[in-house]
Coordinates of C-alpha atoms in Angstrom, one line a residue:
K26 CA 3.3 -10.2 -5.4
S27 CA 2.8 -8.5 -8.8
A28 CA 0.0 -11.0 -9.8
E29 CA -1.5 -10.2 -6.6
D30 CA -1.5 -6.7 -7.4
L31 CA -3.3 -7.4 -10.4
A32 CA -6.1 -9.5 -9.1
T33 CA -6.7 -6.8 -6.3
A34 CA -7.1 -4.3 -9.4
K35 CA -9.7 -6.5 -10.6
T36 CA -11.5 -6.3 -7.6
L37 CA -11.0 -2.6 -6.8
L38 CA -12.7 -2.1 -10.5
E39 CA -15.3 -4.3 -9.8
N40 CA -16.0 -2.5 -6.8
N41 CA -15.8 1.1 -8.6
Q42 CA -12.7 1.8 -6.6
F43 CA -11.6 3.6 -9.7
N44 CA -8.3 5.5 -8.2
W45 CA -7.1 2.5 -5.8
C46 CA -7.4 0.2 -8.9
A47 CA -5.1 2.5 -11.3
F48 CA -2.8 2.9 -8.2
I49 CA -2.6 -0.4 -7.8
C50 CA -2.2 -1.3 -11.5
Q51 CA 0.9 1.0 -11.1
Q52 CA 1.9 -1.3 -8.5
A53 CA 1.7 -4.4 -10.1
L54 CA 4.1 -3.0 -13.1
D55 CA 6.7 -1.8 -10.3
K56 CA 7.1 -5.0 -8.8
C57 CA 7.3 -7.4 -11.9
L58 CA 9.9 -4.8 -12.9
K59 CA 11.8 -5.0 -9.9
A60 CA 11.4 -9.0 -10.0
G61 CA 12.6 -8.5 -13.5
Y62 CA 15.8 -6.4 -11.8
I63 CA 16.3 -9.2 -8.9
K64 CA 16.6 -12.0 -12.0
Q65 CA 18.5 -10.0 -14.2
I66 CA 20.9 -8.0 -12.1
R67 CA 20.9 -10.0 -9.3
A68 CA 20.9 -7.4 -6.6
T69 CA 18.0 -5.3 -4.7
P70 CA 16.3 -2.9 -7.1
P71 CA 16.7 0.6 -6.5
Y72 CA 14.2 2.7 -4.5
I73 CA 12.2 4.1 -7.5
H74 CA 8.7 3.9 -8.5
K75 CA 8.9 5.9 -11.7
L76 CA 8.0 2.9 -14.4
E77 CA 9.6 4.2 -17.3
R78 CA 12.7 4.6 -15.3
L79 CA 13.0 1.4 -14.3
V80 CA 12.6 -0.1 -17.9
S81 CA 15.6 1.9 -18.9
V82 CA 17.6 0.3 -16.0
L83 CA 16.4 -2.7 -17.4
S84 CA 17.6 -1.7 -21.0
L85 CA 14.2 -2.9 -22.2
E86 CA 12.6 -1.8 -25.5
P87 CA 8.9 -2.2 -25.3
P88 CA 6.4 -1.5 -28.2
E89 CA 5.8 1.8 -28.3
E90 CA 1.8 1.3 -27.6
I91 CA 3.3 -0.7 -24.3
L92 CA 5.4 2.3 -23.4
N93 CA 2.9 4.7 -23.9
A94 CA 0.6 2.7 -21.2
I95 CA 3.4 2.3 -18.9
I96 CA 4.1 6.0 -18.7
E97 CA 0.3 6.8 -18.3
I98 CA -0.2 4.2 -16.1
D99 CA 3.0 5.5 -14.2
K100 CA 0.8 8.8 -13.3
Y101 CA -1.6 6.7 -10.9
Y102 CA 1.1 6.8 -8.4
I103 CA 1.3 10.1 -8.0
V104 CA -2.5 10.2 -6.9
T105 CA -2.1 8.6 -3.7
R106 CA 1.1 10.0 -2.7
Y107 CA 0.7 13.5 -3.5
P108 CA -3.1 14.7 -2.8
T109 CA -2.9 18.0 -4.5
Y110 CA -3.1 16.3 -7.8
K111 CA -6.0 14.2 -7.0
E112 CA -8.1 16.5 -8.9
A113 CA -6.2 16.5 -12.0
I114 CA -5.8 12.7 -12.4
S115 CA -8.7 11.3 -10.4
I116 CA -10.6 8.7 -12.4
N117 CA -14.4 9.1 -12.3
D118 CA -15.8 6.5 -14.4
V119 CA -15.8 2.8 -15.2
T120 CA -14.6 3.2 -18.8
S121 CA -11.6 5.0 -18.0
A122 CA -11.0 2.4 -15.2
K123 CA -11.7 -0.7 -17.5
L124 CA -9.2 0.9 -19.9
I125 CA -6.4 1.6 -17.6
Y126 CA -6.9 -2.1 -16.0
K127 CA -6.8 -3.4 -19.5
K128 CA -3.4 -1.8 -20.2
T129 CA -2.1 -2.7 -17.3
E130 CA -2.8 -6.5 -18.6
A131 CA -1.2 -6.0 -21.8
C132 CA 2.1 -4.4 -20.1
Y133 CA 2.0 -7.0 -17.6
K134 CA 2.2 -10.0 -20.2
W135 CA 4.5 -8.2 -22.2
L136 CA 6.8 -7.7 -19.1
M137 CA 6.6 -11.5 -17.9
Q138 CA 7.2 -12.3 -21.4
E139 CA 10.5 -10.3 -22.4
L140 CA 11.8 -10.8 -18.5
R141 CA 10.8 -14.0 -18.4
L142 CA 9.3 -14.5 -15.1

């Protein structure tokens, strides 16, 4: 499902749906981490969506640039869940959206290798 979300994020980016692209980027990483949890711990993952917390629960130690990207991408979950934050976090240009997508791809690749998914 995380690979499907990443492909969906790319489609949203290509169709100038920047905020939804960023949200789906967060969801792709969330699902990747939860798949890693299932593989590693062999239990239902916790009902949390905070990416940094999931990284911690899995005892992962990402490089600084990956961790910073994970923290940045995580904030886009808030936009769709809590509309009052929409103005502060809104993405209005293709350059910013492309950067978020590119960072998501890098995080996704690192997580897939680290979690052996």
